[in-house]
CSV table of C-alpha atoms in Angstrom, one decimal:
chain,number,residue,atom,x,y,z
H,260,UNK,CA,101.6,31.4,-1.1
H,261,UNK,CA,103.9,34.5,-2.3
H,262,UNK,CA,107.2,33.4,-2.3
H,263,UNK,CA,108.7,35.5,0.5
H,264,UNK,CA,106.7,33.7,3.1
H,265,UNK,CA,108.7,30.5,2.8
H,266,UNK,CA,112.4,30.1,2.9
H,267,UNK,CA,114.2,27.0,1.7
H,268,UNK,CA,117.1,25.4,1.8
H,269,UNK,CA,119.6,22.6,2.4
H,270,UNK,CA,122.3,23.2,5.1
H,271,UNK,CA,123.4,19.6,5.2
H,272,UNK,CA,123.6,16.2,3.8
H,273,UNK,CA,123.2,12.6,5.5
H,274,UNK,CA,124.1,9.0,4.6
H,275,UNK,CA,121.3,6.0,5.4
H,276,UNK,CA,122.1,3.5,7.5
H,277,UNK,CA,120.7,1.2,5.0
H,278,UNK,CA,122.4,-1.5,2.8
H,279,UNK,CA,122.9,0.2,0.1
H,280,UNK,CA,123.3,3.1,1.4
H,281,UNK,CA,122.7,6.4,-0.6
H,282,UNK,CA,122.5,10.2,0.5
H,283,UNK,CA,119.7,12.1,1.6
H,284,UNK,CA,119.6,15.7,1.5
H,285,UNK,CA,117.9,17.4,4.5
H,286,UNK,CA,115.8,20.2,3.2
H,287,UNK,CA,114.8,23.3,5.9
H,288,UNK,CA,111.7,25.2,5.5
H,289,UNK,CA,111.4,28.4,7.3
H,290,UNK,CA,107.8,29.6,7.5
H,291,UNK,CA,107.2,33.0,10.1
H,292,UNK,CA,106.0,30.6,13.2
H,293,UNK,CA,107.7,27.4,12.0
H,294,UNK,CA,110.0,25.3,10.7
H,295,UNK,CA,111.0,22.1,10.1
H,296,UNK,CA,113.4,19.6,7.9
H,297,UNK,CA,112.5,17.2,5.7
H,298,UNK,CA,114.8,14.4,4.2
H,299,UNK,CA,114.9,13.5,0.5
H,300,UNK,CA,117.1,11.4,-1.9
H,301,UNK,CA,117.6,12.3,-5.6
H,302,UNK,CA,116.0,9.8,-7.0
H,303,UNK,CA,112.7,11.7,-5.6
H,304,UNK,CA,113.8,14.9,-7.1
H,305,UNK,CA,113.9,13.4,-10.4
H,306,UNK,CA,110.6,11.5,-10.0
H,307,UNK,CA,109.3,15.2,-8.3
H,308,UNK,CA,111.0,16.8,-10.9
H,309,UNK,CA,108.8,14.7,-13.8
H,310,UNK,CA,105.8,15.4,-12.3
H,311,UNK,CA,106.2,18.8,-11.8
H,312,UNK,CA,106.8,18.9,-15.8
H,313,UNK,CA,104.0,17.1,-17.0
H,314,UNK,CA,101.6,19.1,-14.8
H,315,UNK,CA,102.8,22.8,-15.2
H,316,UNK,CA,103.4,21.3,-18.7
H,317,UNK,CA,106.5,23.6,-18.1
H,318,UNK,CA,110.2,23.2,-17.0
H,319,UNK,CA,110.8,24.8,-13.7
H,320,UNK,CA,113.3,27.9,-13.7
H,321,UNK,CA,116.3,26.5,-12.6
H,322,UNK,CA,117.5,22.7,-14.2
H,323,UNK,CA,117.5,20.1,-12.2
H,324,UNK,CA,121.5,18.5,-11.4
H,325,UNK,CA,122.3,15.7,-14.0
H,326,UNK,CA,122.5,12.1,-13.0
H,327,UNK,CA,126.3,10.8,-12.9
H,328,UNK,CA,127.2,7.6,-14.1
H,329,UNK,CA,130.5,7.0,-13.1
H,330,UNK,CA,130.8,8.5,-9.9
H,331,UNK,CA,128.4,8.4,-7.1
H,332,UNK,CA,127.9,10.9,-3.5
H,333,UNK,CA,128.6,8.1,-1.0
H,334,UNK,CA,132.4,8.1,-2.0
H,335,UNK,CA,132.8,11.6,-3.1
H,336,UNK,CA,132.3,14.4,-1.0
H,337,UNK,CA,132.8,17.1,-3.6
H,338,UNK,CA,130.3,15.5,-6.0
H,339,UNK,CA,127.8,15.6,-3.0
H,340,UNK,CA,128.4,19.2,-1.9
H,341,UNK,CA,128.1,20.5,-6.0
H,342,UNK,CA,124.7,18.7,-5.8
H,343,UNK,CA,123.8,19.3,-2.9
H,344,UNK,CA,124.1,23.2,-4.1
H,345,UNK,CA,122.5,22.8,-7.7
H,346,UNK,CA,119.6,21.2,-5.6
H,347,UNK,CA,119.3,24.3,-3.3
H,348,UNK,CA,119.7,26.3,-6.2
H,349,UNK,CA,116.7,24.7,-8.2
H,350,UNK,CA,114.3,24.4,-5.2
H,351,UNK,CA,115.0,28.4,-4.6
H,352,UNK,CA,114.2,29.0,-8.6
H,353,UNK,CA,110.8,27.9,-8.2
H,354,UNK,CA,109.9,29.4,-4.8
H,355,UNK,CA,111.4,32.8,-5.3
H,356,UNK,CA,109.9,32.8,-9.4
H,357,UNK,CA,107.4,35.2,-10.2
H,358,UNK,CA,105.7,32.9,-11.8
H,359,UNK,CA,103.1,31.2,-9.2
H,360,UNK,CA,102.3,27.6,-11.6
H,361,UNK,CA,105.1,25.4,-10.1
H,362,UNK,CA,104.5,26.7,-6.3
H,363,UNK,CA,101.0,25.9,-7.1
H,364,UNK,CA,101.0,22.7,-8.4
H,365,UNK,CA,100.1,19.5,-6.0
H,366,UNK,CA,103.4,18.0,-6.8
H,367,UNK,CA,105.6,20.8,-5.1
H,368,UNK,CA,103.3,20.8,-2.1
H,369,UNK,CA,103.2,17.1,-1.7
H,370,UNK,CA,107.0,17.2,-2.1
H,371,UNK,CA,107.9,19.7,0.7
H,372,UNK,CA,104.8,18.7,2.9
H,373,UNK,CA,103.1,21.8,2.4
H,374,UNK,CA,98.8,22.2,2.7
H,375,UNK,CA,97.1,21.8,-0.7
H,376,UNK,CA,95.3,24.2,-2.4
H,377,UNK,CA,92.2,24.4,-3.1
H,378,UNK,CA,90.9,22.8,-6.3
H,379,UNK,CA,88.1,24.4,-8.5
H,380,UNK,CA,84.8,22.9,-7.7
H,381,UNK,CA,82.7,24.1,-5.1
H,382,UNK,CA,83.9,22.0,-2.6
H,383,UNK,CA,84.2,24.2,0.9
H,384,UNK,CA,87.6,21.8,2.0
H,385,UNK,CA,89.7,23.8,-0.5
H,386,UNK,CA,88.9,27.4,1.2
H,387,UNK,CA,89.8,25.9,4.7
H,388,UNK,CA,92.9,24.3,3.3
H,389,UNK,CA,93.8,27.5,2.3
H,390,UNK,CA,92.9,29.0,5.8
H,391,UNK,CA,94.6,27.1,7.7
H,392,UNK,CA,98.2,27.6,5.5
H,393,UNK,CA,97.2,31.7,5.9
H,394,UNK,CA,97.0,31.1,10.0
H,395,UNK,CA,100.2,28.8,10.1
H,396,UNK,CA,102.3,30.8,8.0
H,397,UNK,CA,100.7,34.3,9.4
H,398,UNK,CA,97.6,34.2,11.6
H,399,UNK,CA,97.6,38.1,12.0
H,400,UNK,CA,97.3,38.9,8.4
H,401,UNK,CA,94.1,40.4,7.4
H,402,UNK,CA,94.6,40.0,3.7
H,403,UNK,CA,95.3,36.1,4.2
H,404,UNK,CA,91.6,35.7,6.3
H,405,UNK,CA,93.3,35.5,9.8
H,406,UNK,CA,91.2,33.1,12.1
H,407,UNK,CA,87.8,33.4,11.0
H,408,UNK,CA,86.3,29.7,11.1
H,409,UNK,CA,86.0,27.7,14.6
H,410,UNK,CA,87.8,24.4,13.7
H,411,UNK,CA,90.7,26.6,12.0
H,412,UNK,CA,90.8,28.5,15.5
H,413,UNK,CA,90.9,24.5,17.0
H,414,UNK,CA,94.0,24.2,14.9
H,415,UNK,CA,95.8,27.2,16.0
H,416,UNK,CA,95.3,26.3,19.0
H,417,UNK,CA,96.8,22.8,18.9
H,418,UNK,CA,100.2,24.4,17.3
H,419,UNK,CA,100.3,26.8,20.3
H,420,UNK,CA,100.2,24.1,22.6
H,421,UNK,CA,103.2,22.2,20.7
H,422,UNK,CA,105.3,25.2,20.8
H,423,UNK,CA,104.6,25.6,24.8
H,424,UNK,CA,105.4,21.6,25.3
H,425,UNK,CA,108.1,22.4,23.4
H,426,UNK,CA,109.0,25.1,25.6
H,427,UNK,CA,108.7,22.9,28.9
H,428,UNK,CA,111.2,20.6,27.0
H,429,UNK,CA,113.3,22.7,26.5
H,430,UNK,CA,113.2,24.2,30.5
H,431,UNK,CA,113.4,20.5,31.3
H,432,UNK,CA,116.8,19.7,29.3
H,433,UNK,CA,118.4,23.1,30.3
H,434,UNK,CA,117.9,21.9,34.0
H,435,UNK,CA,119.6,18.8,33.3
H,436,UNK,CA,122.6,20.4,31.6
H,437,UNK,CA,126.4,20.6,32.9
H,438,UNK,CA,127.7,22.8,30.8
H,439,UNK,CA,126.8,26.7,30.4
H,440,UNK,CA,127.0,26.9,26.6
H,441,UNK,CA,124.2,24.0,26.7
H,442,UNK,CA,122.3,25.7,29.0
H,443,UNK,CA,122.4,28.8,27.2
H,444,UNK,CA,121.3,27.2,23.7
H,445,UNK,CA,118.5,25.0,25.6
H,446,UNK,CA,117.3,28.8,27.4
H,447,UNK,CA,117.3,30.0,23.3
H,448,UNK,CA,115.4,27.0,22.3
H,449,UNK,CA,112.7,27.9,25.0
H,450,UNK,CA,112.6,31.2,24.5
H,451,UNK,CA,112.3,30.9,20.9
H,452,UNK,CA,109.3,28.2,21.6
H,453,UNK,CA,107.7,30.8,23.8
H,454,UNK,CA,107.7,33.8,21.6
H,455,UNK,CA,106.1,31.8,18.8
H,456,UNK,CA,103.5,30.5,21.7
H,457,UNK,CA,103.1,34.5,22.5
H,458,UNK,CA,102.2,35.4,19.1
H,459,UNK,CA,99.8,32.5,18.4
H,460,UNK,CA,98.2,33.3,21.8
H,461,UNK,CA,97.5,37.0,20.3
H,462,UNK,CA,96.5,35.4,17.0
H,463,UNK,CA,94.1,33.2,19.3
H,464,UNK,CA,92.3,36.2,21.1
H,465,UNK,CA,91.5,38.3,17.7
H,466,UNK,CA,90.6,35.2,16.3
H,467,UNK,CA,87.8,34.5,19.2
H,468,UNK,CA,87.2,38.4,18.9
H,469,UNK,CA,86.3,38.0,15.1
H,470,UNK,CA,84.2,34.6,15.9
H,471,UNK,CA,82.3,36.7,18.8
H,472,UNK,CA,81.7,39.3,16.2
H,473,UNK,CA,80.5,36.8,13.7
H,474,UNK,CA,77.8,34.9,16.5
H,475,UNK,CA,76.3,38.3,17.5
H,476,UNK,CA,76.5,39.6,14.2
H,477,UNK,CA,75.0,36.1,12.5
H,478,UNK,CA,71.2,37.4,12.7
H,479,UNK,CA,68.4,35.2,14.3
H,480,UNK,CA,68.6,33.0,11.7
H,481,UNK,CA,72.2,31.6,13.1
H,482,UNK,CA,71.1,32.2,16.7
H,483,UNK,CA,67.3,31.1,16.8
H,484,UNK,CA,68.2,27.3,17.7
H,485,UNK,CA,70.9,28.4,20.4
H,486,UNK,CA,69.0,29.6,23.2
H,487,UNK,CA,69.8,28.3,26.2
H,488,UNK,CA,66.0,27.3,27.3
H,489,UNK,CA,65.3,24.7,24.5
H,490,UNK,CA,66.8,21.6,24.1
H,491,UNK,CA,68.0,22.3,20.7
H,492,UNK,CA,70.2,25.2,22.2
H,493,UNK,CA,71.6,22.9,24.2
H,494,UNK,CA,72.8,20.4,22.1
H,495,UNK,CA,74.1,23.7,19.6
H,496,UNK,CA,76.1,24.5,22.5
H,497,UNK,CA,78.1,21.4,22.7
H,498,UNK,CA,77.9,21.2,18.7
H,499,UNK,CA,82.0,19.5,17.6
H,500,UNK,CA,84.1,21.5,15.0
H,501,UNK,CA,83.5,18.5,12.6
H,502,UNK,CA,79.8,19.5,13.0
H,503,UNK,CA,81.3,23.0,11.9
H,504,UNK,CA,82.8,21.8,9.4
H,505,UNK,CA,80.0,20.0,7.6
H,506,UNK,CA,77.2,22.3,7.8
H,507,UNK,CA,79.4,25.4,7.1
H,508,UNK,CA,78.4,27.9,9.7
H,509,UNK,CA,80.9,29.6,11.4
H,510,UNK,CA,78.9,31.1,14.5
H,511,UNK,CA,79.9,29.4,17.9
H,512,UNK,CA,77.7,29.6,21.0
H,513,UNK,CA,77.9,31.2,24.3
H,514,UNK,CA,78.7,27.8,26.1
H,515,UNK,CA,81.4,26.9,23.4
H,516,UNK,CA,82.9,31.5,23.6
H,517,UNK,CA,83.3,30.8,27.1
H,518,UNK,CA,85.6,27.5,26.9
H,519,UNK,CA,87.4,28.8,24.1
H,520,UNK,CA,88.2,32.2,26.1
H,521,UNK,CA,88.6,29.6,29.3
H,522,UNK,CA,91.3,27.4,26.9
H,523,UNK,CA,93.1,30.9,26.4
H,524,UNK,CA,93.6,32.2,30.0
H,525,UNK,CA,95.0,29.0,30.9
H,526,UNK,CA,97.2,29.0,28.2
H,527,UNK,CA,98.4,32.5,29.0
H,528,UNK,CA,98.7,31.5,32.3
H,529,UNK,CA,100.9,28.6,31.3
H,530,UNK,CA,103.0,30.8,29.0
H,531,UNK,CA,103.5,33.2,31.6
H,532,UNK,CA,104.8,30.7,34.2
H,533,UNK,CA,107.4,28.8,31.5
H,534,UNK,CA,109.0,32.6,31.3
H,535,UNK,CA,109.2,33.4,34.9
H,536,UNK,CA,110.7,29.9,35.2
H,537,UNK,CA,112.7,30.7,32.5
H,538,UNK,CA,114.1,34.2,34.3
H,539,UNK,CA,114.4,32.7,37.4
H,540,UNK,CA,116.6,30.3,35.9
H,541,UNK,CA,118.6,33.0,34.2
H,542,UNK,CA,119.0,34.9,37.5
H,543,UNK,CA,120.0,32.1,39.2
H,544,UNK,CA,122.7,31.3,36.7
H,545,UNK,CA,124.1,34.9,37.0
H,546,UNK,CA,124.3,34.9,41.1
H,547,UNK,CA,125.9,31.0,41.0
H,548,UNK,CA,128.5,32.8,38.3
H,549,UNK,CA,129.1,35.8,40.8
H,550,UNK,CA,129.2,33.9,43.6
H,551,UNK,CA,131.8,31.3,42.0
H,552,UNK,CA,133.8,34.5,41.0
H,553,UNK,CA,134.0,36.1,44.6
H,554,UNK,CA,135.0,32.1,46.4
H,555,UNK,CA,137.8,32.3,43.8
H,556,UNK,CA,138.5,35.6,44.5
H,557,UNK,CA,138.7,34.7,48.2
H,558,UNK,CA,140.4,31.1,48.2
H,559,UNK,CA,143.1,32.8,46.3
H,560,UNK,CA,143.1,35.4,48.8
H,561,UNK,CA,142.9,32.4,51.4
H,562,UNK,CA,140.2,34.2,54.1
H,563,UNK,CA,136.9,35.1,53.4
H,564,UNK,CA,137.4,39.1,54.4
H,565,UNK,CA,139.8,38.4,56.7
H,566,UNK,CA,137.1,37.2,59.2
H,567,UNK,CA,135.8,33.2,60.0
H,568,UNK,CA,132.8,32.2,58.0
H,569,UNK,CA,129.7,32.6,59.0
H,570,UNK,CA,127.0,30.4,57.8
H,571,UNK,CA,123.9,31.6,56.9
H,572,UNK,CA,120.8,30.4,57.5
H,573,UNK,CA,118.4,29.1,54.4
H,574,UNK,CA,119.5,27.7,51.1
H,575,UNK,CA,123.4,27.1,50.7
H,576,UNK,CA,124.3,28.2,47.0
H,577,UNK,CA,126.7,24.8,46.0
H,578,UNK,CA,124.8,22.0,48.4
H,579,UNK,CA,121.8,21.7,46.9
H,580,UNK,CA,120.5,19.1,44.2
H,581,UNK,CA,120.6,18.6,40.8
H,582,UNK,CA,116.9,20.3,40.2
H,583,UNK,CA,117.0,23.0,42.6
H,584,UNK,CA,120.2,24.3,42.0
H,585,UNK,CA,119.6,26.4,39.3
H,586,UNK,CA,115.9,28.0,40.8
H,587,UNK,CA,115.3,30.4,42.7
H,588,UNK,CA,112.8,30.5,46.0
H,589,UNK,CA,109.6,30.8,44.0
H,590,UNK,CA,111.6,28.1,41.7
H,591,UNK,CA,111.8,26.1,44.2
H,592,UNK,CA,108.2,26.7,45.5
H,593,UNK,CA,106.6,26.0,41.9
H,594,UNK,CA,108.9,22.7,41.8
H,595,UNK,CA,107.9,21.6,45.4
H,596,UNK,CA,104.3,22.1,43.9
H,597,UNK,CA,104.8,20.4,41.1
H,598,UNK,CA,106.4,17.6,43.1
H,599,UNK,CA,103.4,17.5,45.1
H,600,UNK,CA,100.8,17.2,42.2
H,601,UNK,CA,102.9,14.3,40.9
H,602,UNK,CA,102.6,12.1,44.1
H,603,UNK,CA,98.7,13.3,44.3
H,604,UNK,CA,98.7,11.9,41.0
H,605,UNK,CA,100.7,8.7,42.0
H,606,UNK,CA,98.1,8.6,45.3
H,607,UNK,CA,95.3,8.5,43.2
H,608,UNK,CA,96.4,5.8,40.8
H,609,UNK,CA,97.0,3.8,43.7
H,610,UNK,CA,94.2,4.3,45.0
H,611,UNK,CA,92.1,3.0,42.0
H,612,UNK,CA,94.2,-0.2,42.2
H,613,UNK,CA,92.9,-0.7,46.0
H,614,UNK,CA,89.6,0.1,44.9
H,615,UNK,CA,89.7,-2.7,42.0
H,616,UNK,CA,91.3,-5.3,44.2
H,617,UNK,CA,88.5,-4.5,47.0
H,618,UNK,CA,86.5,-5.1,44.5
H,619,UNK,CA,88.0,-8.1,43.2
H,620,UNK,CA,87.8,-9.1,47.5
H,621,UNK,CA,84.2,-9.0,47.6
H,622,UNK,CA,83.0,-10.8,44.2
H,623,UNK,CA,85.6,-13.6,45.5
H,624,UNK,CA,83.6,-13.6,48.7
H,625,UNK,CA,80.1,-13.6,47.3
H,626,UNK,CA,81.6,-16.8,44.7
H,627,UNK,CA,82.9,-18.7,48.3
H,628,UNK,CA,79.7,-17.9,50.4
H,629,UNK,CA,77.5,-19.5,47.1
H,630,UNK,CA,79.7,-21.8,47.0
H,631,UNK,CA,79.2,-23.1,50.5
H,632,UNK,CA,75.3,-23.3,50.4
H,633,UNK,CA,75.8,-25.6,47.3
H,634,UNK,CA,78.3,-27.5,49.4
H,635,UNK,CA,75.8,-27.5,52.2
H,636,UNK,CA,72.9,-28.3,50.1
H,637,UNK,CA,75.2,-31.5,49.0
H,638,UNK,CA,75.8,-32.3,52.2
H,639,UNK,CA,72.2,-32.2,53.6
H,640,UNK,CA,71.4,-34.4,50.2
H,641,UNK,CA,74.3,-36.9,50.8
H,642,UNK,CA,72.7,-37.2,54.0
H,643,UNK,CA,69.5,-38.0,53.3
H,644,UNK,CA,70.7,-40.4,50.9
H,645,UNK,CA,72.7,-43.0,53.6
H,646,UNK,CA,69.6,-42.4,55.6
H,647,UNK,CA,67.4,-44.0,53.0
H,648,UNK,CA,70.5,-46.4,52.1
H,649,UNK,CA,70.3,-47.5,56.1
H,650,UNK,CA,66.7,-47.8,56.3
H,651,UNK,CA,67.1,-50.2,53.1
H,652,UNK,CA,69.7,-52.1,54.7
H,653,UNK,CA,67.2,-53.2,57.6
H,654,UNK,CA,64.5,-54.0,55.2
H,655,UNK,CA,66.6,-56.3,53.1
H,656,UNK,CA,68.1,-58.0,56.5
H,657,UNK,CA,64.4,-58.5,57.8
H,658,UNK,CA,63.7,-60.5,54.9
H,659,UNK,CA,66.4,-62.6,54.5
């Protein structure tokens, strides 16, 4: 990984809520479509630190902060912010030295989290491990293999779909904000989640472009046990990516192209309706904040124009709920739809339950009715018994 393609460092500092407590130093990592924070305490810098020693067989560039003896980081904030520096300091040695061993050792990728690389057999894994950190970090980038293997495509994918769940979050939270400034950063947030979504997507499509490539341009050979009229081309098309995976062939059939390009237009599709719900949520924000300005302007003036009121008909900016007030009409439309899938969701759940308790109705029916031949069978029995009881009765009464 060249060292401009990660950025690290450590913005903040936390205290566990354990007993002891000690302080953990919360480590960002800024990759090009991600990023995310990571906690560590310094006795794991000094066992990361060791390990990183003994297998570069080489001190890193920048020394690691000593331990102190007679003062400690819970009590003393100054000691905590000087090593909370010298720790940023030393992590940004090694990522932005020129020298690739310490980036490339397992212990500094275990220790921020990062993919593995691959080791120096002929194992395959190693080569997708280092695929897959060349599409997260930068799926575009020719030089880094882009998307060129089916179950690294699979894992593209599944990061795009975070970042648009993210996305809906987001959407979601800024709806249920009071305050502008909130709503503005939770709007950020989304479109932040979005753009990263936008780029993937792209990623996505050259990536199916260069697997479409690769199937017609695979020969025969690749091709010969995919045709759609045998039954061995039919099972190929529903071949899984760990099937991929293990016999190392990176051609996809038509069946599988189609519901890859099928998984992309809905995703597009998705993407493209979180930002007009996003806009529409902007616009309404900016007509609620004109409108508020001009019903100051007039209750200060005390008339509205110096004529009555009249009320218009449709929606009423001001009496409406909490999750329409900030949509527009095809906000509101898109809501009322997705209102409507929810109880269709809700109907059919509840109509499983009837379905199982009717079912439940007849089994206990069938159990009563086989229950009352058995009583009916012990009933004709019983009564064939005191028949033959009666007829002994006689007999012994004729005798004596």
């Amino acid at each position: 990984m060249p060292p401009t393609s990660l950025e690290i460092s450590i913005p903040t500092t936390s205290i566990s809520a354990t007993q002891p407590p000690y302080t953990l130093y919360n480590i960002t990592l800024r990759l090009p479509l991600r990023s995310f924070t990571i906690s560590k305490r310094y006795s794991e810098f000094t066992t990361f630190h060791n390990t990183l020693v003994s297998q570069t067989n080489l001190p890193p560039p920048a020394p690691l902060p000593p331990k102190s003896w007679f003062q400690n980081t819970i009590n003393n904030a100054t000691l905590r912010e000087s090593r909370r520096e010298a720790l940023e300091a030393y992590l940004r040695a090694i990522n932005e030295s020129e020298d690739p061993r310490w980036r490339n050792s397992p212990a500094w990728r275990a220790f921020l989290n990062l993919p593995s690389l691959p080791s120096n057999n002929n194992n395959n894994n190693g080569g997708a491990s280092t695929r897959l950190h060349a599409a997260i970090t930068d799926p575009g980038d020719s030089e880094g293999g882009g998307i060129t293997d089916p179950i690294l495509w699979l894992d593209c994918f599944r990061d795009m779909k975070g970042h648009l769940h993210d996305a809906r979050l987001y959407l979601t939270r800024r709806d249920q904000e009071t305050t502008p400034q909130r709503q503005h950063e939770s709007s950020a947030r989304a479109k932040s989640e979005l753009v990263r979504a936008g780029g993937l997507i792209a990623s996505l499509e050259s990536g199916l472009r260069n697997l479409s490539n690769s199937s017609s341009g695979g020969g025969e050979e690749n091709n010969a046990g995919s045709r759609p009229g045998s039954k061995l081309g039919r099972r190929n098309t529903a071949t899984t990516a760990t099937a991929w995976s293990v016999s190392g062939n990176n051609t996809l059939g038509e069946g599988e192209m189609r519901r890859r390009k099928d998984l992309l237009i809905n995703a597009r599709k998705e993407k493209d309706g979180l930002e007009d719900l996003l806009n529409a949520m902007a616009a309404k924000s900016r007509i609620d904040s004109a409108v508020a300005s001009i019903q100051d302007k007039e209750a200060l003036m005390g008339t509205q124009g110096g004529k009555k009121a009249i009320r218009s008909s449709g929606r009423v900016l001001g009496r409406e709920t909490e999750r329409t007030r900030e949509l527009d009409n095809s906000g509101v439309v898109q809501l009322q739809k997705q209102m409507m899938e929810d109880q269709d969701v809700a109907v059919d759940e509840l109509m499983r339950i009837v379905n199982r308790q009717k079912e439940l109705g007849i089994a206990i029916n069938n159990e009563l009715q086989v229950q009352n031949e058995l009583l009916n069978l012990a009933d004709e029995d019983a009564t064939r018994l005191g028949g033959k009881i009666d007829i002994g009765k006689k007999r012994i009464g004729r005798i004596s």
